[in-house]
mmCIF file of C-alpha atoms (C1' of nucleotides) and ligand atoms in Angstrom:
data_model
loop_
_atom_site.group_PDB
_atom_site.id
_atom_site.type_symbol
_atom_site.label_atom_id
_atom_site.label_comp_id
_atom_site.label_asym_id
_atom_site.label_seq_id
_atom_site.Cartn_x
_atom_site.Cartn_y
_atom_site.Cartn_z
ATOM 1 C CA MET A 486 24.617 -17.681 41.467
ATOM 2 C CA GLU A 487 20.618 -18.534 40.140
ATOM 3 C CA TYR A 488 19.930 -18.774 36.407
ATOM 4 C CA VAL A 489 17.824 -15.547 35.839
ATOM 5 C CA HIS A 490 16.385 -15.415 31.798
ATOM 6 C CA ASP A 491 18.972 -12.738 30.394
ATOM 7 C CA ILE A 492 16.258 -10.283 29.203
ATOM 8 C CA ILE A 493 14.264 -10.514 33.149
ATOM 9 C CA SER A 494 17.564 -9.646 34.985
ATOM 10 C CA ALA A 495 18.165 -6.588 32.386
ATOM 11 C CA LEU A 496 14.446 -5.355 33.022
ATOM 12 C CA SER A 497 15.390 -5.619 36.895
ATOM 13 C CA LYS A 498 18.379 -3.925 36.754
ATOM 14 C CA GLN A 499 17.002 -1.085 35.275
ATOM 15 C CA GLY A 500 14.255 -0.711 37.634
ATOM 16 C CA TYR A 501 11.337 -1.790 35.991
ATOM 17 C CA ARG A 502 8.190 -3.831 37.398
ATOM 18 C CA LEU A 503 8.051 -7.649 37.203
ATOM 19 C CA THR A 504 4.300 -8.399 36.555
ATOM 20 C CA PRO A 505 3.613 -11.770 35.457
ATOM 21 C CA GLN A 506 2.282 -10.646 32.111
ATOM 22 C CA ARG A 507 5.830 -9.338 31.454
ATOM 23 C CA LEU A 508 7.541 -12.505 32.692
ATOM 24 C CA MET A 509 5.156 -14.391 30.495
ATOM 25 C CA VAL A 510 5.668 -12.342 27.050
ATOM 26 C CA VAL A 511 9.695 -12.725 27.894
ATOM 27 C CA SER A 512 9.678 -16.343 28.761
ATOM 28 C CA ALA A 513 7.223 -16.627 25.602
ATOM 29 C CA ILE A 514 9.968 -14.548 23.228
ATOM 30 C CA GLU A 515 13.182 -16.394 25.042
ATOM 31 C CA ASN A 516 11.756 -19.969 24.605
ATOM 32 C CA SER A 517 10.906 -19.313 21.190
ATOM 33 C CA GLU A 518 12.842 -21.148 18.470
ATOM 34 C CA ASP A 519 12.411 -18.636 15.805
ATOM 35 C CA HIS A 520 10.937 -15.357 15.374
ATOM 36 C CA ILE A 521 7.771 -14.738 17.017
ATOM 37 C CA SER A 522 4.886 -12.796 16.211
ATOM 38 C CA ALA A 523 2.685 -10.747 18.879
ATOM 39 C CA GLU A 524 -0.372 -13.110 18.167
ATOM 40 C CA GLU A 525 1.619 -15.990 19.232
ATOM 41 C CA ILE A 526 3.296 -14.710 22.472
ATOM 42 C CA TYR A 527 -0.213 -13.770 23.395
ATOM 43 C CA SER A 528 -2.026 -17.209 22.230
ATOM 44 C CA GLN A 529 0.875 -18.520 24.860
ATOM 45 C CA VAL A 530 0.816 -16.174 27.539
ATOM 46 C CA VAL A 531 -3.392 -16.257 27.856
ATOM 47 C CA VAL A 532 -3.517 -20.147 28.175
ATOM 48 C CA ARG A 533 -1.855 -19.747 31.571
ATOM 49 C CA TYR A 534 -3.114 -15.842 32.815
ATOM 50 C CA PRO A 535 -6.432 -16.023 30.593
ATOM 51 C CA ASN A 536 -7.548 -12.332 31.230
ATOM 52 C CA VAL A 537 -4.312 -10.432 29.825
ATOM 53 C CA ASN A 538 -5.354 -8.000 27.346
ATOM 54 C CA ILE A 539 -3.143 -8.112 23.633
ATOM 55 C CA SER A 540 -2.262 -4.329 24.549
ATOM 56 C CA THR A 541 0.087 -5.119 27.430
ATOM 57 C CA VAL A 542 1.730 -8.129 24.768
ATOM 58 C CA TYR A 543 2.286 -4.897 22.587
ATOM 59 C CA ARG A 544 3.507 -2.184 25.480
ATOM 60 C CA THR A 545 5.864 -5.150 26.741
ATOM 61 C CA LEU A 546 7.439 -5.500 22.894
ATOM 62 C CA GLU A 547 7.780 -1.898 22.818
ATOM 63 C CA LEU A 548 9.639 -1.502 26.162
ATOM 64 C CA LEU A 549 11.771 -4.312 25.181
ATOM 65 C CA LYS A 550 12.423 -2.835 21.884
ATOM 66 C CA ARG A 551 13.542 0.534 23.453
ATOM 67 C CA LEU A 552 16.248 -1.003 25.824
ATOM 68 C CA GLY A 553 17.765 -3.081 23.011
ATOM 69 C CA LEU A 554 16.491 -5.975 24.350
ATOM 70 C CA VAL A 555 14.702 -7.699 21.608
ATOM 71 C CA THR A 556 14.707 -6.883 17.618
ATOM 72 C CA GLU A 557 11.854 -6.268 15.703
ATOM 73 C CA THR A 558 11.758 -7.335 12.072
ATOM 74 C CA ASP A 559 9.296 -7.455 9.140
ATOM 75 C CA LEU A 560 9.795 -11.000 7.338
ATOM 76 C CA GLY A 561 6.183 -10.644 5.140
ATOM 77 C CA GLY A 562 3.220 -12.106 5.855
ATOM 78 C CA GLY A 563 1.743 -8.953 7.093
ATOM 79 C CA ARG A 564 2.952 -9.056 11.108
ATOM 80 C CA VAL A 565 6.090 -8.200 12.209
ATOM 81 C CA ARG A 566 8.493 -10.750 14.813
ATOM 82 C CA TYR A 567 10.334 -10.778 17.385
ATOM 83 C CA HIS A 568 13.328 -12.077 19.081
ATOM 84 C CA PRO A 569 16.073 -11.596 21.620
ATOM 85 C CA ALA A 570 18.467 -9.225 20.668
ATOM 86 C CA ASP A 571 21.584 -11.197 21.758
ATOM 87 C CA LYS A 572 20.626 -14.781 20.230
ATOM 88 C CA GLY A 573 21.640 -15.577 16.548
ATOM 89 C CA HIS A 574 23.857 -12.722 15.470
ATOM 90 C CA HIS A 575 22.326 -12.664 11.644
ATOM 91 C CA HIS A 576 20.268 -11.272 9.048
ATOM 92 C CA HIS A 577 17.516 -12.426 6.454
ATOM 93 C CA LEU A 578 17.113 -11.938 2.655
ATOM 94 C CA VAL A 579 13.556 -11.999 2.002
ATOM 95 C CA CYS A 580 12.415 -12.163 -1.651
ATOM 96 C CA GLN A 581 9.202 -10.410 -2.038
ATOM 97 C CA GLU A 582 7.762 -12.337 -4.569
ATOM 98 C CA CYS A 583 7.590 -16.150 -3.187
ATOM 99 C CA GLY A 584 8.596 -15.296 0.673
ATOM 100 C CA ALA A 585 12.119 -17.386 0.272
ATOM 101 C CA MET A 586 14.323 -16.511 3.206
ATOM 102 C CA ILE A 587 17.931 -16.639 2.978
ATOM 103 C CA ASP A 588 20.314 -16.328 6.232
ATOM 104 C CA LEU A 589 22.683 -13.942 5.678
ATOM 105 C CA ASP A 590 25.633 -13.747 8.673
ATOM 106 C CA GLU A 591 26.163 -10.410 10.462
ATOM 107 C CA SER A 592 29.705 -9.524 8.858
ATOM 108 C CA LEU A 593 28.016 -8.427 5.661
ATOM 109 C CA LEU A 594 27.076 -5.446 7.379
ATOM 110 C CA GLY A 595 30.039 -4.548 9.158
ATOM 111 C CA PRO A 596 31.893 -1.977 7.176
ATOM 112 C CA LEU A 597 27.971 -0.450 6.429
ATOM 113 C CA GLN A 598 27.840 -0.002 10.180
ATOM 114 C CA ASP A 599 31.262 1.466 10.633
ATOM 115 C CA ALA A 600 31.017 3.673 7.816
ATOM 116 C CA LEU A 601 27.531 5.281 8.968
ATOM 117 C CA LEU A 602 29.954 5.831 12.243
ATOM 118 C CA ARG A 603 32.624 7.516 10.721
ATOM 119 C CA GLU A 604 31.011 9.523 8.285
ATOM 120 C CA HIS A 605 27.738 10.246 9.512
ATOM 121 C CA ASN A 606 28.297 10.006 13.445
ATOM 122 C CA PHE A 607 25.362 7.950 13.301
ATOM 123 C CA ILE A 608 24.931 4.596 15.388
ATOM 124 C CA ALA A 609 22.872 2.380 12.908
ATOM 125 C CA ASP A 610 20.550 -0.324 14.251
ATOM 126 C CA LEU A 611 21.563 -3.099 12.115
ATOM 127 C CA ARG A 612 20.975 -6.131 14.432
ATOM 128 C CA HIS A 613 19.008 -8.783 12.887
ATOM 129 C CA LEU A 614 17.368 -6.922 9.476
ATOM 130 C CA ALA A 615 15.379 -8.092 6.643
ATOM 131 C CA ILE A 616 16.583 -7.213 3.484
ATOM 132 C CA HIS A 617 13.722 -7.021 0.450
ATOM 133 C CA GLY A 618 14.667 -8.367 -3.222
ATOM 134 C CA ARG A 619 14.163 -11.006 -5.400
ATOM 135 C CA CYS A 620 15.462 -14.341 -5.411
ATOM 136 C CA VAL A 621 17.209 -16.316 -8.138
ATOM 137 C CA ASP A 622 14.149 -17.973 -9.159
ATOM 138 C CA CYS A 623 12.071 -15.017 -9.497
ATOM 139 C CA ARG A 624 14.695 -12.707 -11.032
ATOM 140 C CA ARG A 625 12.967 -11.586 -14.208
ATOM 141 C CA MET B 997 6.613 13.544 -28.623
ATOM 142 C CA GLU B 998 4.590 14.342 -26.210
ATOM 143 C CA TYR B 999 5.136 14.864 -22.704
ATOM 144 C CA VAL B 1000 3.356 11.935 -20.201
ATOM 145 C CA HIS B 1001 4.126 11.341 -16.757
ATOM 146 C CA ASP B 1002 6.829 8.521 -16.443
ATOM 147 C CA ILE B 1003 4.447 6.591 -14.041
ATOM 148 C CA ILE B 1004 1.788 6.784 -16.465
ATOM 149 C CA SER B 1005 3.180 5.942 -19.582
ATOM 150 C CA ALA B 1006 4.447 3.074 -17.642
ATOM 151 C CA LEU B 1007 1.588 1.921 -16.558
ATOM 152 C CA SER B 1008 -0.013 2.619 -20.086
ATOM 153 C CA LYS B 1009 2.731 0.396 -21.851
ATOM 154 C CA GLN B 1010 2.305 -2.818 -19.536
ATOM 155 C CA GLY B 1011 -1.513 -2.257 -20.121
ATOM 156 C CA TYR B 1012 -3.252 -1.390 -17.203
ATOM 157 C CA ARG B 1013 -6.288 0.896 -17.228
ATOM 158 C CA LEU B 1014 -5.668 4.580 -17.203
ATOM 159 C CA THR B 1015 -8.464 5.419 -14.587
ATOM 160 C CA PRO B 1016 -8.771 8.566 -12.915
ATOM 161 C CA GLN B 1017 -8.274 7.371 -9.681
ATOM 162 C CA ARG B 1018 -5.140 6.302 -10.876
ATOM 163 C CA LEU B 1019 -4.187 9.348 -12.546
ATOM 164 C CA MET B 1020 -4.850 11.489 -9.880
ATOM 165 C CA VAL B 1021 -2.911 9.084 -7.822
ATOM 166 C CA VAL B 1022 0.246 8.920 -9.637
ATOM 167 C CA SER B 1023 0.138 12.819 -10.203
ATOM 168 C CA ALA B 1024 -0.086 13.629 -6.436
ATOM 169 C CA ILE B 1025 3.569 11.242 -6.085
ATOM 170 C CA GLU B 1026 4.937 13.072 -9.233
ATOM 171 C CA ASN B 1027 4.092 16.824 -8.027
ATOM 172 C CA SER B 1028 5.062 15.973 -4.080
ATOM 173 C CA GLU B 1029 8.400 17.603 -2.933
ATOM 174 C CA ASP B 1030 9.456 14.860 -0.933
ATOM 175 C CA HIS B 1031 7.988 12.114 0.955
ATOM 176 C CA ILE B 1032 3.757 11.404 0.425
ATOM 177 C CA SER B 1033 1.527 9.473 2.170
ATOM 178 C CA ALA B 1034 -1.660 7.574 1.598
ATOM 179 C CA GLU B 1035 -3.507 10.146 3.517
ATOM 180 C CA GLU B 1036 -2.239 12.900 1.902
ATOM 181 C CA ILE B 1037 -2.269 11.632 -1.754
ATOM 182 C CA TYR B 1038 -5.887 10.738 -0.611
ATOM 183 C CA SER B 1039 -6.933 14.124 0.794
ATOM 184 C CA GLN B 1040 -5.694 15.339 -2.895
ATOM 185 C CA VAL B 1041 -7.777 13.165 -4.694
ATOM 186 C CA VAL B 1042 -10.712 13.425 -2.868
ATOM 187 C CA VAL B 1043 -11.078 17.133 -3.686
ATOM 188 C CA ARG B 1044 -11.369 16.707 -7.382
ATOM 189 C CA TYR B 1045 -13.061 13.370 -6.874
ATOM 190 C CA PRO B 1046 -15.292 13.208 -4.382
ATOM 191 C CA ASN B 1047 -16.327 9.860 -3.913
ATOM 192 C CA VAL B 1048 -12.910 8.024 -4.918
ATOM 193 C CA ASN B 1049 -12.416 5.550 -1.651
ATOM 194 C CA ILE B 1050 -8.847 5.389 0.215
ATOM 195 C CA SER B 1051 -8.933 1.612 -0.504
ATOM 196 C CA THR B 1052 -8.376 2.513 -3.746
ATOM 197 C CA VAL B 1053 -5.209 4.865 -3.151
ATOM 198 C CA TYR B 1054 -3.691 1.673 -1.070
ATOM 199 C CA ARG B 1055 -4.647 -0.813 -4.146
ATOM 200 C CA THR B 1056 -2.687 1.686 -6.636
ATOM 201 C CA LEU B 1057 -0.151 2.035 -4.157
ATOM 202 C CA GLU B 1058 0.455 -1.317 -3.962
ATOM 203 C CA LEU B 1059 0.344 -1.910 -7.836
ATOM 204 C CA LEU B 1060 2.565 1.114 -8.239
ATOM 205 C CA LYS B 1061 5.245 -0.607 -5.714
ATOM 206 C CA ARG B 1062 4.968 -4.052 -7.146
ATOM 207 C CA LEU B 1063 6.110 -2.585 -10.973
ATOM 208 C CA GLY B 1064 8.964 -0.987 -9.239
ATOM 209 C CA LEU B 1065 7.371 2.807 -10.567
ATOM 210 C CA VAL B 1066 7.425 3.908 -6.810
ATOM 211 C CA THR B 1067 9.506 3.022 -3.775
ATOM 212 C CA GLU B 1068 7.870 2.598 -0.014
ATOM 213 C CA THR B 1069 9.745 4.019 3.092
ATOM 214 C CA ASP B 1070 9.126 3.251 6.645
ATOM 215 C CA LEU B 1071 10.663 7.217 7.796
ATOM 216 C CA GLY B 1072 8.593 6.822 11.058
ATOM 217 C CA GLY B 1073 5.480 8.612 12.114
ATOM 218 C CA GLY B 1074 3.343 5.684 12.116
ATOM 219 C CA ARG B 1075 2.459 5.702 8.618
ATOM 220 C CA VAL B 1076 5.154 4.734 5.322
ATOM 221 C CA ARG B 1077 5.925 7.183 2.945
ATOM 222 C CA TYR B 1078 6.149 6.402 -0.686
ATOM 223 C CA HIS B 1079 7.739 8.552 -3.983
ATOM 224 C CA PRO B 1080 8.798 7.996 -7.311
ATOM 225 C CA ALA B 1081 11.226 5.039 -7.474
ATOM 226 C CA ASP B 1082 13.450 7.287 -10.202
ATOM 227 C CA LYS B 1083 13.507 10.472 -8.532
ATOM 228 C CA GLY B 1084 16.515 11.056 -6.283
ATOM 229 C CA HIS B 1085 18.081 8.487 -5.477
ATOM 230 C CA HIS B 1086 19.432 8.380 -1.909
ATOM 231 C CA HIS B 1087 18.616 6.957 1.624
ATOM 232 C CA HIS B 1088 17.903 8.660 4.973
ATOM 233 C CA LEU B 1089 19.298 7.767 8.425
ATOM 234 C CA VAL B 1090 16.386 8.304 11.069
ATOM 235 C CA CYS B 1091 17.113 8.712 14.888
ATOM 236 C CA GLN B 1092 14.964 6.463 16.384
ATOM 237 C CA GLU B 1093 15.034 8.867 19.458
ATOM 238 C CA CYS B 1094 14.804 12.139 18.195
ATOM 239 C CA GLY B 1095 13.684 11.293 14.878
ATOM 240 C CA ALA B 1096 16.232 13.722 12.730
ATOM 241 C CA MET B 1097 16.771 12.728 9.322
ATOM 242 C CA ILE B 1098 20.016 12.500 7.824
ATOM 243 C CA ASP B 1099 20.037 11.821 3.750
ATOM 244 C CA LEU B 1100 22.673 9.844 2.929
ATOM 245 C CA ASP B 1101 24.358 9.019 -0.842
ATOM 246 C CA GLU B 1102 23.205 5.734 -2.534
ATOM 247 C CA SER B 1103 26.521 5.018 -3.352
ATOM 248 C CA LEU B 1104 26.982 3.679 0.426
ATOM 249 C CA LEU B 1105 24.957 0.980 -0.283
ATOM 250 C CA GLY B 1106 26.019 -0.176 -3.865
ATOM 251 C CA PRO B 1107 29.133 -2.501 -2.111
ATOM 252 C CA LEU B 1108 26.843 -4.717 -0.062
ATOM 253 C CA GLN B 1109 23.939 -4.692 -3.176
ATOM 254 C CA ASP B 1110 26.962 -6.157 -4.894
ATOM 255 C CA ALA B 1111 27.508 -8.834 -2.462
ATOM 256 C CA LEU B 1112 24.412 -9.927 -2.269
ATOM 257 C CA LEU B 1113 24.089 -10.385 -5.662
ATOM 258 C CA ARG B 1114 27.877 -12.296 -6.244
ATOM 259 C CA GLU B 1115 27.390 -14.076 -2.547
ATOM 260 C CA HIS B 1116 23.479 -14.680 -2.703
ATOM 261 C CA ASN B 1117 22.013 -14.427 -6.086
ATOM 262 C CA PHE B 1118 19.802 -12.502 -4.611
ATOM 263 C CA ILE B 1119 18.805 -9.093 -6.116
ATOM 264 C CA ALA B 1120 18.341 -6.767 -3.097
ATOM 265 C CA ASP B 1121 15.800 -3.773 -3.393
ATOM 266 C CA LEU B 1122 18.172 -1.082 -2.174
ATOM 267 C CA ARG B 1123 16.315 1.598 -3.818
ATOM 268 C CA HIS B 1124 15.455 4.781 -0.645
ATOM 269 C CA LEU B 1125 15.995 2.901 2.466
ATOM 270 C CA ALA B 1126 15.356 4.125 6.017
ATOM 271 C CA ILE B 1127 18.263 2.950 8.719
ATOM 272 C CA HIS B 1128 16.518 3.326 12.203
ATOM 273 C CA GLY B 1129 19.198 4.144 14.830
ATOM 274 C CA ARG B 1130 20.714 6.866 17.021
ATOM 275 C CA CYS B 1131 22.481 10.315 15.804
ATOM 276 C CA VAL B 1132 24.892 11.570 17.479
ATOM 277 C CA ASP B 1133 22.836 13.891 20.078
ATOM 278 C CA CYS B 1134 20.627 11.154 21.180
ATOM 279 C CA ARG B 1135 24.061 8.411 21.399
ATOM 280 C CA ARG B 1136 24.167 7.214 24.946
ATOM 281 C "C1'" DT C 752 -20.929 4.086 -32.036
ATOM 282 C "C1'" DT C 753 -21.612 0.180 -29.809
ATOM 283 C "C1'" DG C 754 -22.040 -4.023 -26.704
ATOM 284 C "C1'" DA C 755 -19.160 -7.684 -24.267
ATOM 285 C "C1'" DT C 756 -15.789 -8.609 -20.728
ATOM 286 C "C1'" DA C 757 -12.210 -8.594 -17.731
ATOM 287 C "C1'" DA C 758 -9.924 -5.007 -14.806
ATOM 288 C "C1'" DT C 759 -10.920 -1.467 -11.446
ATOM 289 C "C1'" DT C 760 -13.420 0.045 -7.860
ATOM 290 C "C1'" DG C 761 -16.568 1.642 -3.549
ATOM 291 C "C1'" DC C 762 -18.462 -0.436 0.155
ATOM 292 C "C1'" DA C 763 -18.370 -2.257 4.477
ATOM 293 C "C1'" DA C 764 -16.085 -5.598 7.171
ATOM 294 C "C1'" DG C 765 -11.712 -7.177 8.937
ATOM 295 C "C1'" DT C 766 -6.631 -7.204 10.612
ATOM 296 C "C1'" DA C 767 -2.762 -5.664 12.962
ATOM 297 C "C1'" DG C 768 -1.255 -2.283 15.937
ATOM 298 C "C1'" DT C 769 -1.704 2.260 19.365
ATOM 299 C "C1'" DT C 770 -3.728 5.052 22.724
ATOM 300 C "C1'" DG C 771 -6.363 7.608 26.553
ATOM 301 C "C1'" DC C 772 -8.475 6.602 30.943
ATOM 302 C "C1'" DA C 773 -9.748 4.823 35.540
ATOM 303 C "C1'" DG C 774 -8.795 0.873 38.162
ATOM 304 C "C1'" DT C 775 -5.032 -2.140 39.925
ATOM 305 C "C1'" DT C 776 -0.701 -3.282 41.499
ATOM 306 C "C1'" DA C 777 4.401 -4.160 42.159
ATOM 307 C "C1'" DC C 778 7.521 -2.207 45.254
ATOM 308 C "C1'" DA C 779 9.256 0.479 48.522
ATOM 309 C "C1'" DA C 780 9.188 2.422 53.014
ATOM 310 C "C1'" DT C 781 7.159 1.749 57.279
ATOM 311 C "C1'" DA D 44 2.279 -6.549 58.098
ATOM 312 C "C1'" DT D 45 0.546 -2.127 56.158
ATOM 313 C "C1'" DT D 46 0.416 1.142 53.259
ATOM 314 C "C1'" DG D 47 1.163 5.197 49.734
ATOM 315 C "C1'" DT D 48 2.118 5.954 44.924
ATOM 316 C "C1'" DA D 49 3.621 5.657 40.515
ATOM 317 C "C1'" DA D 50 3.970 2.280 37.512
ATOM 318 C "C1'" DC D 51 1.508 -0.803 35.240
ATOM 319 C "C1'" DT D 52 -3.024 -3.546 33.063
ATOM 320 C "C1'" DG D 53 -7.546 -3.866 31.066
ATOM 321 C "C1'" DC D 54 -10.990 -1.957 28.145
ATOM 322 C "C1'" DA D 55 -13.046 0.316 24.696
ATOM 323 C "C1'" DA D 56 -12.399 3.199 21.216
ATOM 324 C "C1'" DC D 57 -9.200 4.519 17.385
ATOM 325 C "C1'" DT D 58 -5.631 4.222 13.281
ATOM 326 C "C1'" DA D 59 -3.518 2.626 9.176
ATOM 327 C "C1'" DC D 60 -4.037 -0.430 6.052
ATOM 328 C "C1'" DT D 61 -6.602 -4.766 3.563
ATOM 329 C "C1'" DT D 62 -10.100 -7.634 1.469
ATOM 330 C "C1'" DG D 63 -14.504 -10.153 -0.378
ATOM 331 C "C1'" DC D 64 -17.649 -9.048 -2.863
ATOM 332 C "C1'" DA D 65 -21.043 -7.065 -5.768
ATOM 333 C "C1'" DA D 66 -21.457 -2.922 -9.205
ATOM 334 C "C1'" DT D 67 -19.297 0.208 -12.531
ATOM 335 C "C1'" DT D 68 -16.253 1.093 -16.245
ATOM 336 C "C1'" DA D 69 -11.807 1.357 -19.552
ATOM 337 C "C1'" DT D 70 -10.637 -0.908 -23.233
ATOM 338 C "C1'" DC D 71 -10.929 -3.329 -27.459
ATOM 339 C "C1'" DA D 72 -13.971 -5.584 -31.314
ATOM 340 C "C1'" DA D 73 -17.356 -5.707 -34.432
HETATM 341 MN MN1 LIG E 2564 16.411 -14.237 12.234
HETATM 342 MN MN1 LIG E 2565 13.701 9.922 0.162
HETATM 343 ZN ZN1 LIG E 2566 11.757 -15.843 -4.843
HETATM 344 ZN ZN1 LIG E 2567 18.397 11.815 17.974
#
DNA sequence: TTGATAATTGCAAGTAGTTGCAGTTACAAT
DNA sequence: ATTGTAACTGCAACTACTTGCAATTATCAA
């Protein structure tokens, strides 16, 4: 069985069209070492496909989010960032003062997720959260 | 002792100027029954102070956030919403599918806040969160 | 009261992201 | 291969929010 990117095969399986623009956006996300922004995706894609428009990047991200294939996270810095939903299950603590980021294991939010499901019948999307606050150094 | 809005007396105590624009923004927030947007604040203020600029509203909100006097929350709908930090301690579950909102007691996040402080020395700002996901009806 | 002065504001331009629409194209059916 | 069609894209205009800068003003000291 040939190798296909997870996201692309999921798109294909669900009947979405595999346009070159989408393939390149997906590839930028899957090849990114960490969290990537829409602008960064765009500037990668535009090199190989010069007349792509950034609204296509945003629309693709919207689709991938809606299908649960990528997560969108506000890590500060004025733009949200994306990464594959099934890659590196974890969260981040973000200091609002100095921008420091602390990685957090996903297990810390398990109990909360369970409680919300049990007590409110609500399926919380708690994959790759950014929790904002103050780190030790910026404590007042 | 005379009555002063909590937020105004806090501003004053910390040495910030009490401009008419600020007083009116604060008043709009404190008088709002629930969560209010920047645009809604602006449209209240502009009636009594016609040449106020919306950037002043945004800058005032930024200040009030930074001082911990108001909370900013993304409840969906394409704009964030504000309310006094010390009013109605609670959170919201927001369904990404249908927009339904379920109120949540603040106690549910106490254990998480404690764990983050204990295990990571991080003071998480978990006042008035919006947790996104799917409600029972939109479950798949 | 009356200045001095730094904080604050209005304005205009900028950034991140969204949307309506007309034209293009992936994909399926022939 | 050709063609029909809805999905998708590019484009341009728009929304929410931000920012640099010059003009205004709240506050304080004289
Ligand atoms: Mn991450
Ligand atoms: Mn609320
Ligand atoms: Zn910090
Ligand atoms: Zn729902």
